[in-house]
Coordinates of C-alpha atoms in Angstrom, one line a residue:
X1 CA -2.1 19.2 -28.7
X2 CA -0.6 16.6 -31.1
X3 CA -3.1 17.7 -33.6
X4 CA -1.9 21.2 -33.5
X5 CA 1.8 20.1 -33.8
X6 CA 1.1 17.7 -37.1
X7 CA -1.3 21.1 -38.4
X8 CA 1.7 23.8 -37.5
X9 CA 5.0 21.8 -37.9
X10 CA 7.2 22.8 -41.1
X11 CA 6.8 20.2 -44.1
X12 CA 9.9 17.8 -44.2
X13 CA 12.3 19.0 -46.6
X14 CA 14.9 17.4 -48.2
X15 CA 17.5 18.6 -45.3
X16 CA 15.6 16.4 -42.7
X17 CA 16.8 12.9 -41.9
X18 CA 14.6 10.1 -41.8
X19 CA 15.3 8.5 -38.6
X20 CA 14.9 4.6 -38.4
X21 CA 12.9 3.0 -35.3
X22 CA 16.3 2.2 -33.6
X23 CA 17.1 5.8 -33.7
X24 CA 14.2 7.6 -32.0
X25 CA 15.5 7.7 -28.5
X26 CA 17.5 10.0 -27.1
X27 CA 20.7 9.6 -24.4
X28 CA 19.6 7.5 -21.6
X29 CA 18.6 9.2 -18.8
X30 CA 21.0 8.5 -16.0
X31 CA 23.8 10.7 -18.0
X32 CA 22.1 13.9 -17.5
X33 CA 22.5 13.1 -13.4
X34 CA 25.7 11.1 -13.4
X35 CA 28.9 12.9 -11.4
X36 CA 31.6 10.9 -12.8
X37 CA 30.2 11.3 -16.3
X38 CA 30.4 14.8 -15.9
X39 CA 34.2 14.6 -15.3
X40 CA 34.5 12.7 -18.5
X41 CA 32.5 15.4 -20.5
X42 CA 34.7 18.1 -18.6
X43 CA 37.9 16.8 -20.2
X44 CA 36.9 15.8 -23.5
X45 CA 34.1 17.9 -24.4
X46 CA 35.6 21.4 -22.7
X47 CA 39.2 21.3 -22.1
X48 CA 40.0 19.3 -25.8
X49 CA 37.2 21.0 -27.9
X50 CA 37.1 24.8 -29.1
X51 CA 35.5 26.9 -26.8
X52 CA 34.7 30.8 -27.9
X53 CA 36.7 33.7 -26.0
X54 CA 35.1 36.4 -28.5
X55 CA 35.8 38.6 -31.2
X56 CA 39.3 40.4 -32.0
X57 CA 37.6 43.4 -32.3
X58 CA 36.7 43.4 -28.4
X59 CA 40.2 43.8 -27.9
X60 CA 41.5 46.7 -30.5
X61 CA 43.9 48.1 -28.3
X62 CA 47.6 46.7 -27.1
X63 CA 46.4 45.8 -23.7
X64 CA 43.3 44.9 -24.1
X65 CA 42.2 41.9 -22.7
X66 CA 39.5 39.0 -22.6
X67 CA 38.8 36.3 -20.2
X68 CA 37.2 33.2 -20.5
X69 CA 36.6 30.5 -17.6
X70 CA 35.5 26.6 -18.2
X71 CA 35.3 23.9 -15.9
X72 CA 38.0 24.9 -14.2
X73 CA 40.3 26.5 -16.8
X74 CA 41.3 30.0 -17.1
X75 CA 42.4 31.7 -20.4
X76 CA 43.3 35.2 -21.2
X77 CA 43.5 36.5 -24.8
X78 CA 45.6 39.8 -25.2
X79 CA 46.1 42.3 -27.9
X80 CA 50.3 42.7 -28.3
X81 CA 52.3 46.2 -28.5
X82 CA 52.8 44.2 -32.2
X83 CA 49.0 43.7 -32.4
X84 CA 49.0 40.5 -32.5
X85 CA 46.6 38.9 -30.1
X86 CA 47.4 35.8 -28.0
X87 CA 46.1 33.6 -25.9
X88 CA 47.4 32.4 -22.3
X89 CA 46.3 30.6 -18.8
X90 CA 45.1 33.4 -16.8
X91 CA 47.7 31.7 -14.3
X92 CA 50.6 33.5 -12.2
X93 CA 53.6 31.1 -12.5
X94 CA 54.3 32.6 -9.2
X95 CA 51.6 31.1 -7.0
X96 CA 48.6 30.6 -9.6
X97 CA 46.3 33.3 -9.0
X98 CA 44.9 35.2 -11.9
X99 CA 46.9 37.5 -13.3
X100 CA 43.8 39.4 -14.3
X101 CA 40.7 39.7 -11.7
X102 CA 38.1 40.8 -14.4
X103 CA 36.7 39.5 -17.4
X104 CA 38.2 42.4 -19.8
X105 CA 39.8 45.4 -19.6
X106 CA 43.0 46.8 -20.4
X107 CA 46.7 46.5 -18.8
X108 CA 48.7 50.0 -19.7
X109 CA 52.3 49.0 -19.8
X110 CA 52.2 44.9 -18.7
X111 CA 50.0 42.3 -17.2
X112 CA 50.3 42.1 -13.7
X113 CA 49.3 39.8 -10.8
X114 CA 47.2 41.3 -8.4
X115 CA 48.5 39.2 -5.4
X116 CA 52.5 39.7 -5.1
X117 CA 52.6 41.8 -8.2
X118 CA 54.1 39.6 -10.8
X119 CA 54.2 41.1 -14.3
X120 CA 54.2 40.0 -17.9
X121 CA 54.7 41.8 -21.1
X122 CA 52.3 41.1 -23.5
X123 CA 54.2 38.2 -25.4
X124 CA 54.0 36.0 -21.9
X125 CA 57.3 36.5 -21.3
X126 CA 57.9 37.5 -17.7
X127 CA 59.2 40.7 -17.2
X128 CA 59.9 40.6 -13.2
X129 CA 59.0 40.0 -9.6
X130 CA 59.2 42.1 -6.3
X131 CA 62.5 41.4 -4.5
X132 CA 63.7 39.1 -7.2
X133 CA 66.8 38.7 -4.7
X134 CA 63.9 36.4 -2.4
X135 CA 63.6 34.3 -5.6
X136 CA 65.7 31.3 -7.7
X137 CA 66.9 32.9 -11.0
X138 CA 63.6 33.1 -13.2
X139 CA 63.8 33.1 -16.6
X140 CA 61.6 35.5 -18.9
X141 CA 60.5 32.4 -21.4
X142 CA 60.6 29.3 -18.9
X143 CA 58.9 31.2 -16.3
X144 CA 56.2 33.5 -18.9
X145 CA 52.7 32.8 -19.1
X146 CA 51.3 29.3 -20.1
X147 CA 50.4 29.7 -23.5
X148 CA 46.9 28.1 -25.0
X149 CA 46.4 27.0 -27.9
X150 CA 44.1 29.0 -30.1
X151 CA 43.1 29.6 -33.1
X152 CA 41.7 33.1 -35.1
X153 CA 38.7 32.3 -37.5
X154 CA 37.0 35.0 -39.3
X155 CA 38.0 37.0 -35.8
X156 CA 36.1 35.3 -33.8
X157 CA 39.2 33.9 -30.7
X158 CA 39.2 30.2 -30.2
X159 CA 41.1 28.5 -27.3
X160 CA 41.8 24.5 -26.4
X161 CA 43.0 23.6 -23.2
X162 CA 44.3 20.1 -24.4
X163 CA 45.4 18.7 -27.6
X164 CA 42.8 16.7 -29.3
X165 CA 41.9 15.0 -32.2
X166 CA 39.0 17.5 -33.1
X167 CA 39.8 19.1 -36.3
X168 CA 41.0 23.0 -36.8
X169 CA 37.8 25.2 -36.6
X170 CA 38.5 26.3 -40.1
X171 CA 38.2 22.9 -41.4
X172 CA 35.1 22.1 -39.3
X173 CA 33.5 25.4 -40.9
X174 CA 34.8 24.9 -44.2
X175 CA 31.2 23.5 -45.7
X176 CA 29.7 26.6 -44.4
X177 CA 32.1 29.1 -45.5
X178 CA 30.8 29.6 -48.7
X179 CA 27.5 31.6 -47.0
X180 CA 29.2 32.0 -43.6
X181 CA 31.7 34.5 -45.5
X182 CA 29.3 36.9 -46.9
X183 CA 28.4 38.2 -43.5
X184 CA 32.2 39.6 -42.8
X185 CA 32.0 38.2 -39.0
X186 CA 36.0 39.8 -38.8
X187 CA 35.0 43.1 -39.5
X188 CA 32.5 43.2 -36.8
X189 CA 32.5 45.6 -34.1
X190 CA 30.8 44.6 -30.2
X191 CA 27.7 45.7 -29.8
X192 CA 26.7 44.4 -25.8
X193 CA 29.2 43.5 -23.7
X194 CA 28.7 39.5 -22.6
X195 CA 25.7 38.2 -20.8
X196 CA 25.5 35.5 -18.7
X197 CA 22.3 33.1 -17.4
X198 CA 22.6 30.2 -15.0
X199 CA 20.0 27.8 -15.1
X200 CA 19.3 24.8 -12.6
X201 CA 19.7 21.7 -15.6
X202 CA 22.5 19.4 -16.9
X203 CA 24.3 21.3 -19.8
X204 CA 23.1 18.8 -22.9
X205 CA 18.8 19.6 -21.5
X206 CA 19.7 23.0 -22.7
X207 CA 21.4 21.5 -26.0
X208 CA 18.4 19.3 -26.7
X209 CA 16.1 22.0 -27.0
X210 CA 18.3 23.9 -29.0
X211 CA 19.4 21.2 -31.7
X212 CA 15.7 21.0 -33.2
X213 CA 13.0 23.6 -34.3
X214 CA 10.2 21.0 -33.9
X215 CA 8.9 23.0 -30.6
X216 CA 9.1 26.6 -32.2
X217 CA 5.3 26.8 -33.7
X218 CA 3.9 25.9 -30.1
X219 CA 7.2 27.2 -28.1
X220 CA 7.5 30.0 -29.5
X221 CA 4.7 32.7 -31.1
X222 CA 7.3 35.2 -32.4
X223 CA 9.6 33.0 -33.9
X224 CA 6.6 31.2 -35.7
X225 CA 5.5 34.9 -37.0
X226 CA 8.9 35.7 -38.2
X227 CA 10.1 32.3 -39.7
X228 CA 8.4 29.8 -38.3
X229 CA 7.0 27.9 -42.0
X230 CA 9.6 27.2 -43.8
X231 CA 12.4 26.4 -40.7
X232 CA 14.9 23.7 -41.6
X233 CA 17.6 22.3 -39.6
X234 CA 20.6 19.8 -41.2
X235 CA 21.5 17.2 -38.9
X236 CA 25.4 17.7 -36.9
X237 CA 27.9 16.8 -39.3
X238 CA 31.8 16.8 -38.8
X239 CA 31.1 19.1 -35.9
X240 CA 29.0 21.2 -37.1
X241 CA 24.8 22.1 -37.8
X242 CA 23.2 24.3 -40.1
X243 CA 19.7 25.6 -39.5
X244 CA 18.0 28.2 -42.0
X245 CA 14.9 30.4 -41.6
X246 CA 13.7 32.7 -44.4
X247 CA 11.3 34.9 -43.3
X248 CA 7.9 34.2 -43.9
X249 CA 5.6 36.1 -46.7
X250 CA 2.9 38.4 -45.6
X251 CA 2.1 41.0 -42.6
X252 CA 3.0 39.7 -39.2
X253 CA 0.7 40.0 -36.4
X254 CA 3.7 40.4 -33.7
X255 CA 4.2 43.4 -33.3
X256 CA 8.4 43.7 -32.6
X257 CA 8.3 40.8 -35.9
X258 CA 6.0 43.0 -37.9
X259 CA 8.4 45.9 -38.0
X260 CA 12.0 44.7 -37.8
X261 CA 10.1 42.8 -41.0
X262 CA 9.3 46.3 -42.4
X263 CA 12.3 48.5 -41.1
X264 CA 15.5 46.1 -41.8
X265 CA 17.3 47.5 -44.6
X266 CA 18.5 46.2 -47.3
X267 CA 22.2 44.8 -46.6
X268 CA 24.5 44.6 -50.1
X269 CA 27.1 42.0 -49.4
X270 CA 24.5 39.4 -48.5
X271 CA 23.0 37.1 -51.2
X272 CA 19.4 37.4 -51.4
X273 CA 18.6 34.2 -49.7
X274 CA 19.9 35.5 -47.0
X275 CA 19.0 39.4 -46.8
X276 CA 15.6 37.9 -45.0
X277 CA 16.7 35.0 -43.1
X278 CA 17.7 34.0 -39.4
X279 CA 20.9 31.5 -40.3
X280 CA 22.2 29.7 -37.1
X281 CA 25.5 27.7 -37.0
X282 CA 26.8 25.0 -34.1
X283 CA 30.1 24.3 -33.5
X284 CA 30.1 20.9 -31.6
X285 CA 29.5 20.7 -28.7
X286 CA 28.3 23.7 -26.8
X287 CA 28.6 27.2 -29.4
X288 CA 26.1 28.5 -31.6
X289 CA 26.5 31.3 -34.2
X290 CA 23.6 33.3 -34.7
X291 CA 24.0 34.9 -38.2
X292 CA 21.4 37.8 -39.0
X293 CA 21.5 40.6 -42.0
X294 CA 21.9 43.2 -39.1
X295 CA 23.9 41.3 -36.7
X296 CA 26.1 38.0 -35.9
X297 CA 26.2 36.6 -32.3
X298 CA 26.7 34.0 -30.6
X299 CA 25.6 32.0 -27.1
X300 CA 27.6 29.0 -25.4
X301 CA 26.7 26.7 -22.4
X302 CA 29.6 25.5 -19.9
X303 CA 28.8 23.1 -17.1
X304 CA 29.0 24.6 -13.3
X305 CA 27.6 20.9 -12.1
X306 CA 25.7 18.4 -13.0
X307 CA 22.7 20.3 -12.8
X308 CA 23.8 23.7 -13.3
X309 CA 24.7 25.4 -16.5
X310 CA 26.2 29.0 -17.4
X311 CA 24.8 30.4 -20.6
X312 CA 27.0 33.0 -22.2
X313 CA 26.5 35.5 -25.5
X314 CA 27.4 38.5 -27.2
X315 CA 26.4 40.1 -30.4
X316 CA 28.4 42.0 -33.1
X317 CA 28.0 44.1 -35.9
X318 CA 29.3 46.3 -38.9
X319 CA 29.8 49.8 -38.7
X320 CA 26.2 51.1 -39.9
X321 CA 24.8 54.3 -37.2
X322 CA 21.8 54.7 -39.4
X323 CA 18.2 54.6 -37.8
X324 CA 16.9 51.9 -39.5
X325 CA 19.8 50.0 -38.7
X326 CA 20.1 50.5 -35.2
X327 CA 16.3 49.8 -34.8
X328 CA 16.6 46.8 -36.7
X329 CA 19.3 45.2 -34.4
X330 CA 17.2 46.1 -31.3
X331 CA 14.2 44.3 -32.1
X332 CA 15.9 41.0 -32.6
X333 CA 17.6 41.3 -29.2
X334 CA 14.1 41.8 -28.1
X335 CA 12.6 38.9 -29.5
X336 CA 15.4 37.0 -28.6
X337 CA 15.2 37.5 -25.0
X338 CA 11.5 36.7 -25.2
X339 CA 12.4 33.5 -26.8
X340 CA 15.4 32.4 -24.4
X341 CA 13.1 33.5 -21.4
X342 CA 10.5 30.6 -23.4
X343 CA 13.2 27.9 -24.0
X344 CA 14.8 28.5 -20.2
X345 CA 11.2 27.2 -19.1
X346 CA 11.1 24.0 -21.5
X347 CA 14.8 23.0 -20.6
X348 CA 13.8 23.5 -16.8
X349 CA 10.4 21.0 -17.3
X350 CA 12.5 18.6 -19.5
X351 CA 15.4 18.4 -16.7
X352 CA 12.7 18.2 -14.1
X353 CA 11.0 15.4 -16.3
X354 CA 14.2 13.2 -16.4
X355 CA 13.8 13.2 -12.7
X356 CA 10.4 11.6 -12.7
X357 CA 9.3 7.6 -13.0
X358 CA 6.9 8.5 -15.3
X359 CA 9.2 9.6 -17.8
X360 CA 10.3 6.4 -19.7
X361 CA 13.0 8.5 -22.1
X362 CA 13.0 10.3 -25.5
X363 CA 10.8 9.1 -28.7
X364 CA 12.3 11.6 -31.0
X365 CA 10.1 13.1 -34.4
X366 CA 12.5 12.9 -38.1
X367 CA 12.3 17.3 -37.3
X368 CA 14.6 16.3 -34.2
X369 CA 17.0 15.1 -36.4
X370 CA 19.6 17.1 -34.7
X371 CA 19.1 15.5 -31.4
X372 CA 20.0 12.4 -32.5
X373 CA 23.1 13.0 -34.8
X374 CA 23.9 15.3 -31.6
X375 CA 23.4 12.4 -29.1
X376 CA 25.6 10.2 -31.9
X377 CA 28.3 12.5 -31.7
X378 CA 28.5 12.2 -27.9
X379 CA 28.4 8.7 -27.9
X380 CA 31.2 8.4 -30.6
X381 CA 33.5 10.5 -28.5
X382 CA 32.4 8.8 -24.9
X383 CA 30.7 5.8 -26.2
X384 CA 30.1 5.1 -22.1
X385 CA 27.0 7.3 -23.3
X386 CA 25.8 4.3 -25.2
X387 CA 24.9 2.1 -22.1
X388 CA 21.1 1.7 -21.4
X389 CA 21.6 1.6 -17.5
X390 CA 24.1 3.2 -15.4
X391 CA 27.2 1.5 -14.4
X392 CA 27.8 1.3 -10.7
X393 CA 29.6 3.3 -8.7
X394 CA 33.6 4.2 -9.4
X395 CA 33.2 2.3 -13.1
X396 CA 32.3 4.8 -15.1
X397 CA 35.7 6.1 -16.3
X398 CA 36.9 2.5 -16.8
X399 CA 34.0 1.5 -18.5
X400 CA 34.4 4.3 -20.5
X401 CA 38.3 4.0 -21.4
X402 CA 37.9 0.3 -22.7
X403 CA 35.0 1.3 -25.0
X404 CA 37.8 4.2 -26.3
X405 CA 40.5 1.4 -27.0
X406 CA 38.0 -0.4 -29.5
X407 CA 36.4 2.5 -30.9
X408 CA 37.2 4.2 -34.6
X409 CA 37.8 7.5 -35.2
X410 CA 36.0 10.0 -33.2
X411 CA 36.1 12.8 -36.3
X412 CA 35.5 12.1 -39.6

């Protein structure tokens, strides 16, 4: 087999990082198991980093809304009668329930509790309560929805639950805005609602498989047919990754490759780099943008426990009803679900791996680049990741505080 890999793997391109001997090993293995670590990541991985709601375009209408859940948080982004959206804790300041029960949909006149009955107008502000004379005075501001901090970027709905020193999302994309741009992500319409996948593995086994193409000419048959010789993937850098795949040359022998390959049409606004090309953005830590000439989507792991992860995605698109157009977003999908249905079984051996005494950690190739500058990035912003052996019992946040004290900057 390690014949085969050095026969199919892509040629090292300028784009791929030389790693040293000191840099070929992954996280150590105890903090894909670790409960307190988890609790760390929880706060400053998902409550202080950007986290992806969706797409302005799933809510068009005043009323509309969106819901997003993470490690405990609760975040509602709604369209205004002004048509402006924002973004809130779906929390009732009356006794905390949600103040929407489903994931989307759309409140006609106010957004109202479905416990006492509570309502909001669409600003936050609170616009009353049953038998207000049972209550203290309540004021519509003081007493409104919890507002979240968000941010739009090329309509795509960002929230953060706590401040943090993680730059805008704008500034993190800005090196990528240059090609990112051509695709017109805010003019996008949905085109599937949002999927869901829980898998049995700590949240970073599904990132490690992700953050390098090194396993896609053995992994993964389609994706070798469609791009698979002249893959590249850039290293994470100021919170971001970049990997590119022009199609290859020639007839394919898949057959779902072999005509999306023949029936995607030509798509004007994109340079012709990328008119035949799979382009695939991260956004540190846990969201990928999937940029294709018929499509843009995107998929995002949240922790349920330390060995449980929800995978989420959606996929978007301009307004195009044509034949050929509509063909050529279905057979990506379909490849795509072949491929996730692939990597789902390589995360799950890999977690199962970690578990084993034979398994004596990572020894990473210079085409898993990515894992490492991914790993780096984690142990910048919890450097408790960069212990060998697992502190005892109860230390872990300690440990971890007084490495932040003498650290540098955790961006940059």
């Amino acid at each position: 087999m390690a014949d085969n890999h050095a026969m199919l793997a892509p040629s090292l391109s300028p784009a791929v990082t030389i790693l040293g001997d000191d840099e070929r090993s992954g996280l150590p293995w105890w903090t894909y198991f670790n409960k307190e670590l988890l609790e760390i990541e929880k706060e400053l991985l998902f409550r202080r980093c950007w986290q992806l709601v969706g797409h302005i375009n799933d809510i068009p209408e005043p009323g509309d809304y969106l819901t997003l859940d993470v490690v405990g948080e609760r975040a509602i982004a709604v369209r205004g009668k002004d048509g402006q959206v924002r973004c809130f804790h779906n929390v009732c300041r009356h006794r905390g329930s949600r103040v929407v029960a489903d994931s989307r949909g759309n409140c006609k006149a106010a957004i109202t509790c479905p416990f006492h009955g509570w309502s909001y107008n669409f600003d936050g502000t609170l616009r009353g309560a049953p038998k207000s004379r049972s209550l203290p005075k309540l004021d519509p501001q003081e007493h409104g929805l919890v507002p979240v901090e968000f941010e739009v970027w090329e309509g795509l709905i960002f929230v953060r639950f706590a401040p943090s020193e993680q730059p805008s999302v704008a500034a993190m994309m800005a090196p990528h805005m240059a090609e990112v741009g051509r695709y017109r992500i805010a003019e996008m319409k949905p085109l599937t609602g949002y999927d869901s996948e829980e898998m049995p593995v700590n949240w970073k086994a599904v990132r490690d498989v992700d953050n390098e193409g090194y396993h896609v000419p053995i992994a993964h048959p389609s994706l070798q047919d469609l791009y698979g010789r002249s893959y590249i993937d850039e290293a994470h850098h100021f919170g971001t990754s970049r990997s590119f795949a022009p199609f290859n040359e020639g007839e394919s022998w898949q057959g779902s490759v072999r005509h999306y390959k023949k029936i995607l049409p030509k798509v004007a606004h994109l340079p012709q780099p990328n008119q035949r090309a799979w382009l695939y953005i991260g956004l540190f830590p846990n969201t990928v943008l999937m940029l294709y000439p018929d499509q843009v989507g995107f998929y995002q792991e949240f922790p349920l426990g330390v060995g449980r992860t929800l995978q989420r995605n959606a996929a978007y698109g301009l307004p195009d009803q044509s034949r050929e157009m509509k063909l050529a977003r279905y057979l990506p999908r379909r490849i795509d679900r072949v491929t996730s249905r692939e990597d789902t079984q390589l995360i799950i051996w890999s977690w199962e791996s970690m578990q084993s005494s034979g398994f004596a950690g990572m020894i990473l190739s210079d085409l898993e680049a990515g894992v490492r500058s991914y790993h780096d990035q984690l142990r910048t912003l919890i450097p408790v990741f960069n212990l060998e052996d697992e502190p005892a019992p109860g230390a872990v946040e300690t440990i971890n505080a007084t490495l932040m004290k003498a650290r540098g900057a955790a961006w940059g």
